Structures are given as C-alpha cells and as structure tokens.
Amino acid sequence: MNFKLYQEVALAVDLPDHGLKVGDVATLVDFVPHPTGGEEGCVLEIFDALGESIAVVSVAKSAIQPLKAGEILSIRPLAEAS
C-alpha cells in the first residue's frame, strides 16, 4: 500500500501504551527507515475530536490501513494507558 504524507489513516493494531485502539484515525506525518533494514516505519499524529494534538507515535507501516468508503467515524474517550 502506498501512503502519502498528511494522509489520514486508521490504526490496524492497538497501542495500549498510548491508549489507542484499532480503528483510531491518525495523520501520517513522516516515514522513517528501520535502523537495521526491516520494515519501514511511519510517524503518526493523533488528534482529539476538537482537533487538538494528543499523541505522536511511530509504528511499522503494517500497523496502519487506509480509510475506505463505507466506513463511519465515531468518538470515544481516550483509553487510559496501561
């Protein structure tokens, strides 16, 4: 999958350390190479429902998925990080 900078994407994995869950929407802000040649990484910025930045995280490219037609956005309280 080819992603573009500043594209909105959805998480494909839970990130419990950040209180984030599968399906949460994030903005792709950078690509980062793996330090030993593994899977490329992505830096994501997550915003709350009012547009305030609440987290910046790095994940493997396989941990995101594109938003698709027919999907619906919803809101939920930010989960407490474990």
PDB file of C-alpha atoms in Angstrom:
ATOM      1  CA  MET A   1       0.000   0.000   0.000  1.00  0.00           C
ATOM      2  CA  ASN A   2       1.315   3.412  -0.929  1.00  0.00           C
ATOM      3  CA  PHE A   3       0.575   6.032   1.669  1.00  0.00           C
ATOM      4  CA  LYS A   4       1.093   9.775   1.256  1.00  0.00           C
ATOM      5  CA  LEU A   5       2.285  12.324   3.777  1.00  0.00           C
ATOM      6  CA  TYR A   6      -0.546  14.042   5.669  1.00  0.00           C
ATOM      7  CA  GLN A   7      -2.992  11.329   4.644  1.00  0.00           C
ATOM      8  CA  GLU A   8      -5.461  10.282   7.323  1.00  0.00           C
ATOM      9  CA  VAL A   9      -5.112   6.589   8.160  1.00  0.00           C
ATOM     10  CA  ALA A  10      -6.577   4.162  10.682  1.00  0.00           C
ATOM     11  CA  LEU A  11      -4.637   2.097  13.180  1.00  0.00           C
ATOM     12  CA  ALA A  12      -4.628  -1.621  12.373  1.00  0.00           C
ATOM     13  CA  VAL A  13      -3.306  -2.532  15.850  1.00  0.00           C
ATOM     14  CA  ASP A  14      -3.970  -1.453  19.415  1.00  0.00           C
ATOM     15  CA  LEU A  15      -1.327   0.793  21.025  1.00  0.00           C
ATOM     16  CA  PRO A  16      -2.169   0.315  24.720  1.00  0.00           C
ATOM     17  CA  ASP A  17       0.843   2.320  25.921  1.00  0.00           C
ATOM     18  CA  HIS A  18      -0.781   5.354  24.279  1.00  0.00           C
ATOM     19  CA  GLY A  19      -4.432   4.488  24.966  1.00  0.00           C
ATOM     20  CA  LEU A  20      -5.079   3.992  21.241  1.00  0.00           C
ATOM     21  CA  LYS A  21      -7.160   1.265  19.606  1.00  0.00           C
ATOM     22  CA  VAL A  22      -7.663  -0.373  16.233  1.00  0.00           C
ATOM     23  CA  GLY A  23      -9.656   1.978  14.008  1.00  0.00           C
ATOM     24  CA  ASP A  24      -8.485   5.199  15.652  1.00  0.00           C
ATOM     25  CA  VAL A  25      -7.754   7.807  12.991  1.00  0.00           C
ATOM     26  CA  ALA A  26      -4.311   9.412  12.726  1.00  0.00           C
ATOM     27  CA  THR A  27      -2.450  11.678  10.312  1.00  0.00           C
ATOM     28  CA  LEU A  28       0.677  10.285   8.656  1.00  0.00           C
ATOM     29  CA  VAL A  29       3.383  12.927   9.153  1.00  0.00           C
ATOM     30  CA  ASP A  30       6.641  11.139   8.234  1.00  0.00           C
ATOM     31  CA  PHE A  31       8.247   7.927   7.027  1.00  0.00           C
ATOM     32  CA  VAL A  32      11.273   6.521   8.843  1.00  0.00           C
ATOM     33  CA  PRO A  33      13.626   3.759   7.730  1.00  0.00           C
ATOM     34  CA  HIS A  34      14.154   0.797  10.035  1.00  0.00           C
ATOM     35  CA  PRO A  35      17.640   1.087  11.605  1.00  0.00           C
ATOM     36  CA  THR A  36      18.609  -2.452  10.560  1.00  0.00           C
ATOM     37  CA  GLY A  37      16.793  -2.703   7.229  1.00  0.00           C
ATOM     38  CA  GLY A  38      13.463  -4.057   8.494  1.00  0.00           C
ATOM     39  CA  GLU A  39      10.008  -2.759   7.751  1.00  0.00           C
ATOM     40  CA  GLU A  40       9.665   0.976   7.099  1.00  0.00           C
ATOM     41  CA  GLY A  41       8.093   2.960   9.910  1.00  0.00           C
ATOM     42  CA  CYS A  42       5.537   5.747   9.982  1.00  0.00           C
ATOM     43  CA  VAL A  43       5.212   8.677  12.359  1.00  0.00           C
ATOM     44  CA  LEU A  44       1.586   9.419  13.152  1.00  0.00           C
ATOM     45  CA  GLU A  45      -0.046  12.361  14.883  1.00  0.00           C
ATOM     46  CA  ILE A  46      -3.319  11.692  16.646  1.00  0.00           C
ATOM     47  CA  PHE A  47      -5.843  14.448  17.283  1.00  0.00           C
ATOM     48  CA  ASP A  48      -8.847  14.578  19.591  1.00  0.00           C
ATOM     49  CA  ALA A  49     -12.377  15.348  18.347  1.00  0.00           C
ATOM     50  CA  LEU A  50     -11.698  19.102  18.595  1.00  0.00           C
ATOM     51  CA  GLY A  51      -8.501  18.954  16.539  1.00  0.00           C
ATOM     52  CA  GLU A  52      -6.012  19.187  19.421  1.00  0.00           C
ATOM     53  CA  SER A  53      -2.895  17.044  19.083  1.00  0.00           C
ATOM     54  CA  ILE A  54      -2.876  14.338  21.769  1.00  0.00           C
ATOM     55  CA  ALA A  55      -0.076  11.995  20.676  1.00  0.00           C
ATOM     56  CA  VAL A  56       2.739  11.429  18.214  1.00  0.00           C
ATOM     57  CA  VAL A  57       3.695   7.777  17.737  1.00  0.00           C
ATOM     58  CA  SER A  58       5.937   5.697  15.493  1.00  0.00           C
ATOM     59  CA  VAL A  59       4.623   2.409  14.144  1.00  0.00           C
ATOM     60  CA  ALA A  60       5.522  -0.103  11.464  1.00  0.00           C
ATOM     61  CA  LYS A  61       3.876   0.586   8.104  1.00  0.00           C
ATOM     62  CA  SER A  62       1.883  -2.656   8.527  1.00  0.00           C
ATOM     63  CA  ALA A  63       0.225  -1.137  11.641  1.00  0.00           C
ATOM     64  CA  ILE A  64      -1.818   1.339   9.569  1.00  0.00           C
ATOM     65  CA  GLN A  65      -4.519   0.999   6.963  1.00  0.00           C
ATOM     66  CA  PRO A  66      -6.187   3.443   4.590  1.00  0.00           C
ATOM     67  CA  LEU A  67      -9.606   4.877   5.316  1.00  0.00           C
ATOM     68  CA  LYS A  68     -12.212   3.391   2.973  1.00  0.00           C
ATOM     69  CA  ALA A  69     -15.576   4.390   1.544  1.00  0.00           C
ATOM     70  CA  GLY A  70     -18.410   2.908   3.546  1.00  0.00           C
ATOM     71  CA  GLU A  71     -16.621   3.296   6.892  1.00  0.00           C
ATOM     72  CA  ILE A  72     -18.003   5.594   9.570  1.00  0.00           C
ATOM     73  CA  LEU A  73     -16.076   7.632  12.134  1.00  0.00           C
ATOM     74  CA  SER A  74     -17.116   7.684  15.774  1.00  0.00           C
ATOM     75  CA  ILE A  75     -15.848   9.148  19.017  1.00  0.00           C
ATOM     76  CA  ARG A  76     -14.820   7.518  22.286  1.00  0.00           C
ATOM     77  CA  PRO A  77     -12.997   8.645  25.404  1.00  0.00           C
ATOM     78  CA  LEU A  78      -9.238   8.267  25.259  1.00  0.00           C
ATOM     79  CA  ALA A  79      -8.366   4.983  26.957  1.00  0.00           C
ATOM     80  CA  GLU A  80      -6.088   5.203  29.956  1.00  0.00           C
ATOM     81  CA  ALA A  81      -2.597   3.999  29.061  1.00  0.00           C
ATOM     82  CA  SER A  82      -1.626   0.805  30.846  1.00  0.00           C
TER      83      SER A  82
END
